[in-house]
Structures are given as structure tokens and as C-alpha cells.
Amino acid sequence: MEPTEKKKRCPFESCGKKLNLVDSTTICKCSFSFCSKHRHSEDHKCTFDYKAKGQRDLSNSLVKAIGQKVEVI
């Protein structure tokens, strides 16, 4: 008989709740799986810098608009 795999638990310091299938497949950018209560980055003190990533994405996607100069008649 094969040993059963232990259920994964929420790595938040005071939680330790067993993760269900949905929770264990939802992985944060900091590469941890949290329970539904601590899933959001504000709830578990995420180390990933979302603000810098957003700024990089915006600077890459925005195109500088240069208009044509008006000719003097």
C-alpha cells in the first residue's frame, strides 16, 4: 500500500488551514499557495513588487505620440 500524500497547508504564519483543490492550484507570484482567506497579496505580505511590474508594463505598452509639425503658409 502506497503512503498517502499529506494535504498541503496554508503557509501563512497563524493559519495552517488545509488547502482544497482550488486553493492548491492557485499560486501567487511569490510562488506559494494560500487558502482563500490569504490568497490576495495584501493578506499575506507578498514579496512580489506589483507596483514596479505595473509601471514596467505601462512603459512598454505606451507609445510616444509625435504629431506632425504645422507648415507655415
N, CA, C and O atoms as a Maestro MAE file, in Angstrom:
{
 s_m_m2io_version
 :::
 2.0.0
}

f_m_ct {
 s_m_title
 :::
 protein
 m_atom[292] {
  # First column is atom index #
  i_m_mmod_type
  r_m_x_coord
  r_m_y_coord
  r_m_z_coord
  i_m_residue_number
  s_m_chain_name
  s_m_pdb_residue_name
  s_m_pdb_atom_name
  i_m_atomic_number
  :::
  1 25 0.840 -1.170 0.000 1 A "MET " " N  " 7
  2 3 0.000 0.000 0.000 1 A "MET " " CA " 6
  3 2 0.891 1.242 0.000 1 A "MET " " C  " 6
  4 15 1.805 1.359 0.817 1 A "MET " " O  " 8
  5 25 0.619 2.171 -0.924 2 A "GLU " " N  " 7
  6 3 1.416 3.383 -1.042 2 A "GLU " " CA " 6
  7 2 1.038 4.379 0.047 2 A "GLU " " C  " 6
  8 15 -0.134 4.498 0.405 2 A "GLU " " O  " 8
  9 25 2.033 5.096 0.576 3 A "PRO " " N  " 7
  10 3 1.703 6.117 1.576 3 A "PRO " " CA " 6
  11 2 0.947 7.270 0.921 3 A "PRO " " C  " 6
  12 15 1.286 7.703 -0.180 3 A "PRO " " O  " 8
  13 25 -0.066 7.753 1.604 4 A "THR " " N  " 7
  14 3 -0.854 8.843 1.039 4 A "THR " " CA " 6
  15 2 -0.096 10.152 1.181 4 A "THR " " C  " 6
  16 15 0.670 10.350 2.125 4 A "THR " " O  " 8
  17 25 -0.323 11.029 0.233 5 A "GLU " " N  " 7
  18 3 0.337 12.324 0.243 5 A "GLU " " CA " 6
  19 2 -0.344 13.230 1.261 5 A "GLU " " C  " 6
  20 15 -1.572 13.290 1.315 5 A "GLU " " O  " 8
  21 25 0.447 13.936 2.068 6 A "LYS " " N  " 7
  22 3 -0.127 14.839 3.055 6 A "LYS " " CA " 6
  23 2 -0.787 16.018 2.356 6 A "LYS " " C  " 6
  24 15 -0.310 16.491 1.324 6 A "LYS " " O  " 8
  25 25 -1.891 16.486 2.931 7 A "LYS " " N  " 7
  26 3 -2.569 17.654 2.389 7 A "LYS " " CA " 6
  27 2 -1.684 18.875 2.574 7 A "LYS " " C  " 6
  28 15 -1.053 19.048 3.616 7 A "LYS " " O  " 8
  29 25 -1.645 19.717 1.553 8 A "LYS " " N  " 7
  30 3 -0.892 20.954 1.664 8 A "LYS " " CA " 6
  31 2 -1.639 21.904 2.586 8 A "LYS " " C  " 6
  32 15 -2.868 21.897 2.650 8 A "LYS " " O  " 8
  33 25 -0.877 22.718 3.295 9 A "ARG " " N  " 7
  34 3 -1.465 23.669 4.235 9 A "ARG " " CA " 6
  35 2 -1.054 25.089 3.863 9 A "ARG " " C  " 6
  36 15 -0.038 25.309 3.203 9 A "ARG " " O  " 8
  37 25 -1.856 26.031 4.295 10 A "CYS " " N  " 7
  38 3 -1.594 27.451 4.059 10 A "CYS " " CA " 6
  39 2 -0.315 27.852 4.790 10 A "CYS " " C  " 6
  40 15 -0.208 27.633 5.996 10 A "CYS " " O  " 8
  41 25 0.665 28.438 4.081 11 A "PRO " " N  " 7
  42 3 1.929 28.797 4.723 11 A "PRO " " CA " 6
  43 2 1.881 30.084 5.551 11 A "PRO " " C  " 6
  44 15 2.896 30.475 6.127 11 A "PRO " " O  " 8
  45 25 0.727 30.748 5.622 12 A "PHE " " N  " 7
  46 3 0.618 31.958 6.445 12 A "PHE " " CA " 6
  47 2 0.878 31.582 7.894 12 A "PHE " " C  " 6
  48 15 0.411 30.542 8.359 12 A "PHE " " O  " 8
  49 25 1.629 32.429 8.620 13 A "GLU " " N  " 7
  50 3 2.154 32.057 9.936 13 A "GLU " " CA " 6
  51 2 1.112 31.619 10.951 13 A "GLU " " C  " 6
  52 15 1.392 30.713 11.737 13 A "GLU " " O  " 8
  53 25 -0.069 32.211 10.975 14 A "SER " " N  " 7
  54 3 -1.042 31.841 12.006 14 A "SER " " CA " 6
  55 2 -2.220 31.036 11.460 14 A "SER " " C  " 6
  56 15 -3.193 30.817 12.182 14 A "SER " " O  " 8
  57 25 -2.157 30.592 10.208 15 A "CYS " " N  " 7
  58 3 -3.313 29.926 9.600 15 A "CYS " " CA " 6
  59 2 -3.169 28.401 9.632 15 A "CYS " " C  " 6
  60 15 -3.722 27.751 10.519 15 A "CYS " " O  " 8
  61 25 -2.442 27.830 8.690 16 A "GLY " " N  " 7
  62 3 -2.245 26.389 8.635 16 A "GLY " " CA " 6
  63 2 -3.453 25.605 8.161 16 A "GLY " " C  " 6
  64 15 -3.512 24.394 8.375 16 A "GLY " " O  " 8
  65 25 -4.423 26.256 7.523 17 A "LYS " " N  " 7
  66 3 -5.623 25.587 7.028 17 A "LYS " " CA " 6
  67 2 -5.260 24.650 5.874 17 A "LYS " " C  " 6
  68 15 -4.395 24.971 5.059 17 A "LYS " " O  " 8
  69 25 -5.919 23.500 5.810 18 A "LYS " " N  " 7
  70 3 -5.685 22.572 4.710 18 A "LYS " " CA " 6
  71 2 -6.217 23.186 3.420 18 A "LYS " " C  " 6
  72 15 -7.304 23.762 3.390 18 A "LYS " " O  " 8
  73 25 -5.428 23.053 2.356 19 A "LEU " " N  " 7
  74 3 -5.806 23.634 1.072 19 A "LEU " " CA " 6
  75 2 -6.614 22.636 0.263 19 A "LEU " " C  " 6
  76 15 -6.233 21.471 0.148 19 A "LEU " " O  " 8
  77 25 -7.727 23.089 -0.297 20 A "ASN " " N  " 7
  78 3 -8.509 22.228 -1.173 20 A "ASN " " CA " 6
  79 2 -7.923 22.293 -2.583 20 A "ASN " " C  " 6
  80 15 -6.890 22.930 -2.791 20 A "ASN " " O  " 8
  81 25 -8.552 21.658 -3.528 21 A "LEU " " N  " 7
  82 3 -8.024 21.565 -4.886 21 A "LEU " " CA " 6
  83 2 -7.868 22.935 -5.530 21 A "LEU " " C  " 6
  84 15 -6.852 23.206 -6.170 21 A "LEU " " O  " 8
  85 25 -8.856 23.794 -5.369 22 A "VAL " " N  " 7
  86 3 -8.797 25.130 -5.971 22 A "VAL " " CA " 6
  87 2 -7.680 25.953 -5.341 22 A "VAL " " C  " 6
  88 15 -6.920 26.614 -6.049 22 A "VAL " " O  " 8
  89 25 -7.579 25.916 -4.024 23 A "ASP " " N  " 7
  90 3 -6.546 26.692 -3.337 23 A "ASP " " CA " 6
  91 2 -5.144 26.203 -3.682 23 A "ASP " " C  " 6
  92 15 -4.232 27.015 -3.836 23 A "ASP " " O  " 8
  93 25 -4.961 24.909 -3.806 24 A "SER " " N  " 7
  94 3 -3.619 24.377 -4.056 24 A "SER " " CA " 6
  95 2 -3.157 24.624 -5.490 24 A "SER " " C  " 6
  96 15 -1.955 24.609 -5.756 24 A "SER " " O  " 8
  97 25 -4.083 24.848 -6.415 25 A "THR " " N  " 7
  98 3 -3.684 25.129 -7.793 25 A "THR " " CA " 6
  99 2 -3.548 26.614 -8.066 25 A "THR " " C  " 6
  100 15 -2.985 27.001 -9.091 25 A "THR " " O  " 8
  101 25 -4.052 27.458 -7.169 26 A "THR " " N  " 7
  102 3 -3.921 28.904 -7.318 26 A "THR " " CA " 6
  103 2 -2.628 29.332 -6.647 26 A "THR " " C  " 6
  104 15 -2.532 29.348 -5.420 26 A "THR " " O  " 8
  105 25 -1.634 29.680 -7.456 27 A "ILE " " N  " 7
  106 3 -0.314 30.012 -6.938 27 A "ILE " " CA " 6
  107 2 -0.076 31.509 -7.110 27 A "ILE " " C  " 6
  108 15 -0.325 32.076 -8.175 27 A "ILE " " O  " 8
  109 25 0.406 32.131 -6.050 28 A "CYS " " N  " 7
  110 3 0.696 33.564 -6.055 28 A "CYS " " CA " 6
  111 2 2.002 33.815 -6.821 28 A "CYS " " C  " 6
  112 15 2.744 32.877 -7.113 28 A "CYS " " O  " 8
  113 25 2.275 35.074 -7.142 29 A "LYS " " N  " 7
  114 3 3.516 35.439 -7.830 29 A "LYS " " CA " 6
  115 2 4.745 35.188 -6.957 29 A "LYS " " C  " 6
  116 15 5.860 35.088 -7.468 29 A "LYS " " O  " 8
  117 25 4.543 35.085 -5.637 30 A "CYS " " N  " 7
  118 3 5.663 34.777 -4.738 30 A "CYS " " CA " 6
  119 2 5.881 33.264 -4.642 30 A "CYS " " C  " 6
  120 15 6.665 32.807 -3.810 30 A "CYS " " O  " 8
  121 25 5.202 32.491 -5.475 31 A "SER " " N  " 7
  122 3 5.326 31.035 -5.637 31 A "SER " " CA " 6
  123 2 4.857 30.221 -4.437 31 A "SER " " C  " 6
  124 15 5.409 29.156 -4.160 31 A "SER " " O  " 8
  125 25 3.846 30.708 -3.723 32 A "PHE " " N  " 7
  126 3 3.217 29.964 -2.639 32 A "PHE " " CA " 6
  127 2 1.731 29.824 -2.923 32 A "PHE " " C  " 6
  128 15 1.143 30.665 -3.603 32 A "PHE " " O  " 8
  129 25 1.124 28.765 -2.402 33 A "SER " " N  " 7
  130 3 -0.323 28.574 -2.481 33 A "SER " " CA " 6
  131 2 -0.915 28.889 -1.123 33 A "SER " " C  " 6
  132 15 -0.490 28.330 -0.113 33 A "SER " " O  " 8
  133 25 -1.898 29.786 -1.092 34 A "PHE " " N  " 7
  134 3 -2.525 30.195 0.157 34 A "PHE " " CA " 6
  135 2 -3.991 29.800 0.152 34 A "PHE " " C  " 6
  136 15 -4.569 29.515 -0.897 34 A "PHE " " O  " 8
  137 25 -4.587 29.787 1.345 35 A "CYS " " N  " 7
  138 3 -6.016 29.498 1.458 35 A "CYS " " CA " 6
  139 2 -6.805 30.681 0.898 35 A "CYS " " C  " 6
  140 15 -6.230 31.716 0.562 35 A "CYS " " O  " 8
  141 25 -8.120 30.519 0.802 36 A "SER " " N  " 7
  142 3 -8.945 31.564 0.203 36 A "SER " " CA " 6
  143 2 -8.931 32.853 1.019 36 A "SER " " C  " 6
  144 15 -9.154 33.931 0.468 36 A "SER " " O  " 8
  145 25 -8.675 32.760 2.306 37 A "LYS " " N  " 7
  146 3 -8.643 33.959 3.149 37 A "LYS " " CA " 6
  147 2 -7.365 34.769 2.925 37 A "LYS " " C  " 6
  148 15 -7.397 35.996 3.015 37 A "LYS " " O  " 8
  149 25 -6.248 34.109 2.638 38 A "HIS " " N  " 7
  150 3 -4.956 34.787 2.490 38 A "HIS " " CA " 6
  151 2 -4.460 34.791 1.043 38 A "HIS " " C  " 6
  152 15 -3.270 34.994 0.806 38 A "HIS " " O  " 8
  153 25 -5.334 34.574 0.091 39 A "ARG " " N  " 7
  154 3 -4.948 34.450 -1.312 39 A "ARG " " CA " 6
  155 2 -4.418 35.754 -1.900 39 A "ARG " " C  " 6
  156 15 -3.476 35.730 -2.691 39 A "ARG " " O  " 8
  157 25 -5.002 36.887 -1.530 40 A "HIS " " N  " 7
  158 3 -4.613 38.173 -2.109 40 A "HIS " " CA " 6
  159 2 -3.289 38.649 -1.522 40 A "HIS " " C  " 6
  160 15 -2.961 38.345 -0.375 40 A "HIS " " O  " 8
  161 25 -2.537 39.395 -2.318 41 A "SER " " N  " 7
  162 3 -1.188 39.803 -1.916 41 A "SER " " CA " 6
  163 2 -1.181 40.680 -0.667 41 A "SER " " C  " 6
  164 15 -0.220 40.640 0.100 41 A "SER " " O  " 8
  165 25 -2.226 41.467 -0.447 42 A "GLU " " N  " 7
  166 3 -2.287 42.317 0.742 42 A "GLU " " CA " 6
  167 2 -2.481 41.489 2.007 42 A "GLU " " C  " 6
  168 15 -2.094 41.920 3.094 42 A "GLU " " O  " 8
  169 25 -3.072 40.311 1.876 43 A "ASP " " N  " 7
  170 3 -3.400 39.492 3.039 43 A "ASP " " CA " 6
  171 2 -2.234 38.647 3.547 43 A "ASP " " C  " 6
  172 15 -2.246 38.227 4.704 43 A "ASP " " O  " 8
  173 25 -1.226 38.389 2.711 44 A "HIS " " N  " 7
  174 3 -0.126 37.535 3.165 44 A "HIS " " CA " 6
  175 2 1.250 38.183 3.031 44 A "HIS " " C  " 6
  176 15 2.263 37.484 3.026 44 A "HIS " " O  " 8
  177 25 1.296 39.482 2.925 45 A "LYS " " N  " 7
  178 3 2.567 40.222 2.852 45 A "LYS " " CA " 6
  179 2 3.444 39.676 1.724 45 A "LYS " " C  " 6
  180 15 4.570 39.234 1.952 45 A "LYS " " O  " 8
  181 25 2.913 39.716 0.527 46 A "CYS " " N  " 7
  182 3 3.596 39.187 -0.653 46 A "CYS " " CA " 6
  183 2 4.891 39.958 -0.919 46 A "CYS " " C  " 6
  184 15 4.939 41.179 -0.768 46 A "CYS " " O  " 8
  185 25 5.931 39.237 -1.313 47 A "THR " " N  " 7
  186 3 7.221 39.856 -1.585 47 A "THR " " CA " 6
  187 2 7.340 40.329 -3.029 47 A "THR " " C  " 6
  188 15 8.299 41.022 -3.367 47 A "THR " " O  " 8
  189 25 6.393 39.972 -3.882 48 A "PHE " " N  " 7
  190 3 6.423 40.377 -5.284 48 A "PHE " " CA " 6
  191 2 6.039 41.849 -5.384 48 A "PHE " " C  " 6
  192 15 5.090 42.283 -4.730 48 A "PHE " " O  " 8
  193 25 6.758 42.618 -6.190 49 A "ASP " " N  " 7
  194 3 6.513 44.053 -6.327 49 A "ASP " " CA " 6
  195 2 5.556 44.303 -7.493 49 A "ASP " " C  " 6
  196 15 5.980 44.455 -8.639 49 A "ASP " " O  " 8
  197 25 4.260 44.342 -7.182 50 A "TYR " " N  " 7
  198 3 3.240 44.542 -8.201 50 A "TYR " " CA " 6
  199 2 3.298 45.946 -8.792 50 A "TYR " " C  " 6
  200 15 3.022 46.125 -9.978 50 A "TYR " " O  " 8
  201 25 3.650 46.938 -7.989 51 A "LYS " " N  " 7
  202 3 3.688 48.326 -8.452 51 A "LYS " " CA " 6
  203 2 4.757 48.505 -9.530 51 A "LYS " " C  " 6
  204 15 4.496 49.129 -10.559 51 A "LYS " " O  " 8
  205 25 5.949 47.968 -9.307 52 A "ALA " " N  " 7
  206 3 7.029 48.081 -10.287 52 A "ALA " " CA " 6
  207 2 6.682 47.318 -11.560 52 A "ALA " " C  " 6
  208 15 6.997 47.772 -12.660 52 A "ALA " " O  " 8
  209 25 6.035 46.159 -11.421 53 A "LYS " " N  " 7
  210 3 5.637 45.391 -12.603 53 A "LYS " " CA " 6
  211 2 4.614 46.163 -13.420 53 A "LYS " " C  " 6
  212 15 4.681 46.170 -14.649 53 A "LYS " " O  " 8
  213 25 3.668 46.812 -12.752 54 A "GLY " " N  " 7
  214 3 2.667 47.615 -13.447 54 A "GLY " " CA " 6
  215 2 3.288 48.786 -14.182 54 A "GLY " " C  " 6
  216 15 2.889 49.099 -15.303 54 A "GLY " " O  " 8
  217 25 4.257 49.431 -13.562 55 A "GLN " " N  " 7
  218 3 4.935 50.548 -14.210 55 A "GLN " " CA " 6
  219 2 5.734 50.081 -15.420 55 A "GLN " " C  " 6
  220 15 5.742 50.754 -16.451 55 A "GLN " " O  " 8
  221 25 6.410 48.931 -15.308 56 A "ARG " " N  " 7
  222 3 7.159 48.385 -16.453 56 A "ARG " " CA " 6
  223 2 6.220 48.036 -17.595 56 A "ARG " " C  " 6
  224 15 6.508 48.330 -18.755 56 A "ARG " " O  " 8
  225 25 5.089 47.402 -17.265 57 A "ASP " " N  " 7
  226 3 4.133 47.025 -18.298 57 A "ASP " " CA " 6
  227 2 3.573 48.250 -19.006 57 A "ASP " " C  " 6
  228 15 3.429 48.254 -20.229 57 A "ASP " " O  " 8
  229 25 3.258 49.293 -18.237 58 A "LEU " " N  " 7
  230 3 2.739 50.515 -18.843 58 A "LEU " " CA " 6
  231 2 3.778 51.196 -19.722 58 A "LEU " " C  " 6
  232 15 3.452 51.647 -20.820 58 A "LEU " " O  " 8
  233 25 5.009 51.277 -19.265 59 A "SER " " N  " 7
  234 3 6.039 51.942 -20.062 59 A "SER " " CA " 6
  235 2 6.329 51.173 -21.347 59 A "SER " " C  " 6
  236 15 6.690 51.776 -22.358 59 A "SER " " O  " 8
  237 25 6.178 49.860 -21.322 60 A "ASN " " N  " 7
  238 3 6.394 49.063 -22.531 60 A "ASN " " CA " 6
  239 2 5.229 49.166 -23.502 60 A "ASN " " C  " 6
  240 15 5.430 49.098 -24.714 60 A "ASN " " O  " 8
  241 25 4.012 49.328 -22.989 61 A "SER " " N  " 7
  242 3 2.848 49.314 -23.869 61 A "SER " " CA " 6
  243 2 2.480 50.690 -24.408 61 A "SER " " C  " 6
  244 15 1.861 50.790 -25.468 61 A "SER " " O  " 8
  245 25 2.849 51.748 -23.699 62 A "LEU " " N  " 7
  246 3 2.509 53.088 -24.169 62 A "LEU " " CA " 6
  247 2 3.479 53.519 -25.260 62 A "LEU " " C  " 6
  248 15 4.688 53.313 -25.155 62 A "LEU " " O  " 8
  249 25 2.929 54.116 -26.303 63 A "VAL " " N  " 7
  250 3 3.736 54.574 -27.423 63 A "VAL " " CA " 6
  251 2 3.754 56.096 -27.388 63 A "VAL " " C  " 6
  252 15 2.718 56.732 -27.189 63 A "VAL " " O  " 8
  253 25 4.916 56.668 -27.579 64 A "LYS " " N  " 7
  254 3 5.027 58.118 -27.574 64 A "LYS " " CA " 6
  255 2 4.417 58.656 -28.863 64 A "LYS " " C  " 6
  256 15 4.797 58.256 -29.964 64 A "LYS " " O  " 8
  257 25 3.470 59.563 -28.705 65 A "ALA " " N  " 7
  258 3 2.783 60.134 -29.865 65 A "ALA " " CA " 6
  259 2 3.496 61.412 -30.288 65 A "ALA " " C  " 6
  260 15 3.612 62.359 -29.511 65 A "ALA " " O  " 8
  261 25 3.972 61.424 -31.525 66 A "ILE " " N  " 7
  262 3 4.641 62.600 -32.073 66 A "ILE " " CA " 6
  263 2 3.809 63.076 -33.254 66 A "ILE " " C  " 6
  264 15 3.665 62.379 -34.258 66 A "ILE " " O  " 8
  265 25 3.272 64.266 -33.111 67 A "GLY " " N  " 7
  266 3 2.437 64.822 -34.174 67 A "GLY " " CA " 6
  267 2 3.284 65.494 -35.240 67 A "GLY " " C  " 6
  268 15 4.445 65.830 -35.007 67 A "GLY " " O  " 8
  269 25 2.690 65.687 -36.418 68 A "GLN " " N  " 7
  270 3 3.390 66.373 -37.500 68 A "GLN " " CA " 6
  271 2 3.374 67.868 -37.222 68 A "GLN " " C  " 6
  272 15 2.409 68.407 -36.681 68 A "GLN " " O  " 8
  273 25 4.445 68.514 -37.596 69 A "LYS " " N  " 7
  274 3 4.517 69.954 -37.399 69 A "LYS " " CA " 6
  275 2 3.636 70.645 -38.430 69 A "LYS " " C  " 6
  276 15 3.472 70.171 -39.554 69 A "LYS " " O  " 8
  277 25 3.083 71.759 -38.025 70 A "VAL " " N  " 7
  278 3 2.222 72.529 -38.916 70 A "VAL " " CA " 6
  279 2 3.098 73.384 -39.821 70 A "VAL " " C  " 6
  280 15 3.995 74.086 -39.355 70 A "VAL " " O  " 8
  281 25 2.825 73.316 -41.121 71 A "GLU " " N  " 7
  282 3 3.587 74.120 -42.076 71 A "GLU " " CA " 6
  283 2 3.048 75.544 -42.091 71 A "GLU " " C  " 6
  284 15 1.837 75.762 -42.126 71 A "GLU " " O  " 8
  285 25 3.950 76.500 -42.064 72 A "VAL " " N  " 7
  286 3 3.563 77.903 -42.115 72 A "VAL " " CA " 6
  287 2 3.321 78.277 -43.572 72 A "VAL " " C  " 6
  288 15 4.139 77.970 -44.439 72 A "VAL " " O  " 8
  289 25 2.206 78.934 -43.840 73 A "ILE " " N  " 7
  290 3 1.865 79.307 -45.225 73 A "ILE " " CA " 6
  291 2 2.488 80.632 -45.562 73 A "ILE " " C  " 6
  292 15 2.323 81.125 -46.678 73 A "ILE " " O  " 8
  :::
 }
 m_bond[291] {
  # First column is bond index #
  i_m_from
  i_m_to
  i_m_order
  :::
  1 1 2 1
  2 2 3 1
  3 3 4 2
  4 3 5 1
  5 5 6 1
  6 6 7 1
  7 7 8 2
  8 7 9 1
  9 9 10 1
  10 10 11 1
  11 11 12 2
  12 11 13 1
  13 13 14 1
  14 14 15 1
  15 15 16 2
  16 15 17 1
  17 17 18 1
  18 18 19 1
  19 19 20 2
  20 19 21 1
  21 21 22 1
  22 22 23 1
  23 23 24 2
  24 23 25 1
  25 25 26 1
  26 26 27 1
  27 27 28 2
  28 27 29 1
  29 29 30 1
  30 30 31 1
  31 31 32 2
  32 31 33 1
  33 33 34 1
  34 34 35 1
  35 35 36 2
  36 35 37 1
  37 37 38 1
  38 38 39 1
  39 39 40 2
  40 39 41 1
  41 41 42 1
  42 42 43 1
  43 43 44 2
  44 43 45 1
  45 45 46 1
  46 46 47 1
  47 47 48 2
  48 47 49 1
  49 49 50 1
  50 50 51 1
  51 51 52 2
  52 51 53 1
  53 53 54 1
  54 54 55 1
  55 55 56 2
  56 55 57 1
  57 57 58 1
  58 58 59 1
  59 59 60 2
  60 59 61 1
  61 61 62 1
  62 62 63 1
  63 63 64 2
  64 63 65 1
  65 65 66 1
  66 66 67 1
  67 67 68 2
  68 67 69 1
  69 69 70 1
  70 70 71 1
  71 71 72 2
  72 71 73 1
  73 73 74 1
  74 74 75 1
  75 75 76 2
  76 75 77 1
  77 77 78 1
  78 78 79 1
  79 79 80 2
  80 79 81 1
  81 81 82 1
  82 82 83 1
  83 83 84 2
  84 83 85 1
  85 85 86 1
  86 86 87 1
  87 87 88 2
  88 87 89 1
  89 89 90 1
  90 90 91 1
  91 91 92 2
  92 91 93 1
  93 93 94 1
  94 94 95 1
  95 95 96 2
  96 95 97 1
  97 97 98 1
  98 98 99 1
  99 99 100 2
  100 99 101 1
  101 101 102 1
  102 102 103 1
  103 103 104 2
  104 103 105 1
  105 105 106 1
  106 106 107 1
  107 107 108 2
  108 107 109 1
  109 109 110 1
  110 110 111 1
  111 111 112 2
  112 111 113 1
  113 113 114 1
  114 114 115 1
  115 115 116 2
  116 115 117 1
  117 117 118 1
  118 118 119 1
  119 119 120 2
  120 119 121 1
  121 121 122 1
  122 122 123 1
  123 123 124 2
  124 123 125 1
  125 125 126 1
  126 126 127 1
  127 127 128 2
  128 127 129 1
  129 129 130 1
  130 130 131 1
  131 131 132 2
  132 131 133 1
  133 133 134 1
  134 134 135 1
  135 135 136 2
  136 135 137 1
  137 137 138 1
  138 138 139 1
  139 139 140 2
  140 139 141 1
  141 141 142 1
  142 142 143 1
  143 143 144 2
  144 143 145 1
  145 145 146 1
  146 146 147 1
  147 147 148 2
  148 147 149 1
  149 149 150 1
  150 150 151 1
  151 151 152 2
  152 151 153 1
  153 153 154 1
  154 154 155 1
  155 155 156 2
  156 155 157 1
  157 157 158 1
  158 158 159 1
  159 159 160 2
  160 159 161 1
  161 161 162 1
  162 162 163 1
  163 163 164 2
  164 163 165 1
  165 165 166 1
  166 166 167 1
  167 167 168 2
  168 167 169 1
  169 169 170 1
  170 170 171 1
  171 171 172 2
  172 171 173 1
  173 173 174 1
  174 174 175 1
  175 175 176 2
  176 175 177 1
  177 177 178 1
  178 178 179 1
  179 179 180 2
  180 179 181 1
  181 181 182 1
  182 182 183 1
  183 183 184 2
  184 183 185 1
  185 185 186 1
  186 186 187 1
  187 187 188 2
  188 187 189 1
  189 189 190 1
  190 190 191 1
  191 191 192 2
  192 191 193 1
  193 193 194 1
  194 194 195 1
  195 195 196 2
  196 195 197 1
  197 197 198 1
  198 198 199 1
  199 199 200 2
  200 199 201 1
  201 201 202 1
  202 202 203 1
  203 203 204 2
  204 203 205 1
  205 205 206 1
  206 206 207 1
  207 207 208 2
  208 207 209 1
  209 209 210 1
  210 210 211 1
  211 211 212 2
  212 211 213 1
  213 213 214 1
  214 214 215 1
  215 215 216 2
  216 215 217 1
  217 217 218 1
  218 218 219 1
  219 219 220 2
  220 219 221 1
  221 221 222 1
  222 222 223 1
  223 223 224 2
  224 223 225 1
  225 225 226 1
  226 226 227 1
  227 227 228 2
  228 227 229 1
  229 229 230 1
  230 230 231 1
  231 231 232 2
  232 231 233 1
  233 233 234 1
  234 234 235 1
  235 235 236 2
  236 235 237 1
  237 237 238 1
  238 238 239 1
  239 239 240 2
  240 239 241 1
  241 241 242 1
  242 242 243 1
  243 243 244 2
  244 243 245 1
  245 245 246 1
  246 246 247 1
  247 247 248 2
  248 247 249 1
  249 249 250 1
  250 250 251 1
  251 251 252 2
  252 251 253 1
  253 253 254 1
  254 254 255 1
  255 255 256 2
  256 255 257 1
  257 257 258 1
  258 258 259 1
  259 259 260 2
  260 259 261 1
  261 261 262 1
  262 262 263 1
  263 263 264 2
  264 263 265 1
  265 265 266 1
  266 266 267 1
  267 267 268 2
  268 267 269 1
  269 269 270 1
  270 270 271 1
  271 271 272 2
  272 271 273 1
  273 273 274 1
  274 274 275 1
  275 275 276 2
  276 275 277 1
  277 277 278 1
  278 278 279 1
  279 279 280 2
  280 279 281 1
  281 281 282 1
  282 282 283 1
  283 283 284 2
  284 283 285 1
  285 285 286 1
  286 286 287 1
  287 287 288 2
  288 287 289 1
  289 289 290 1
  290 290 291 1
  291 291 292 2
  :::
 }
}
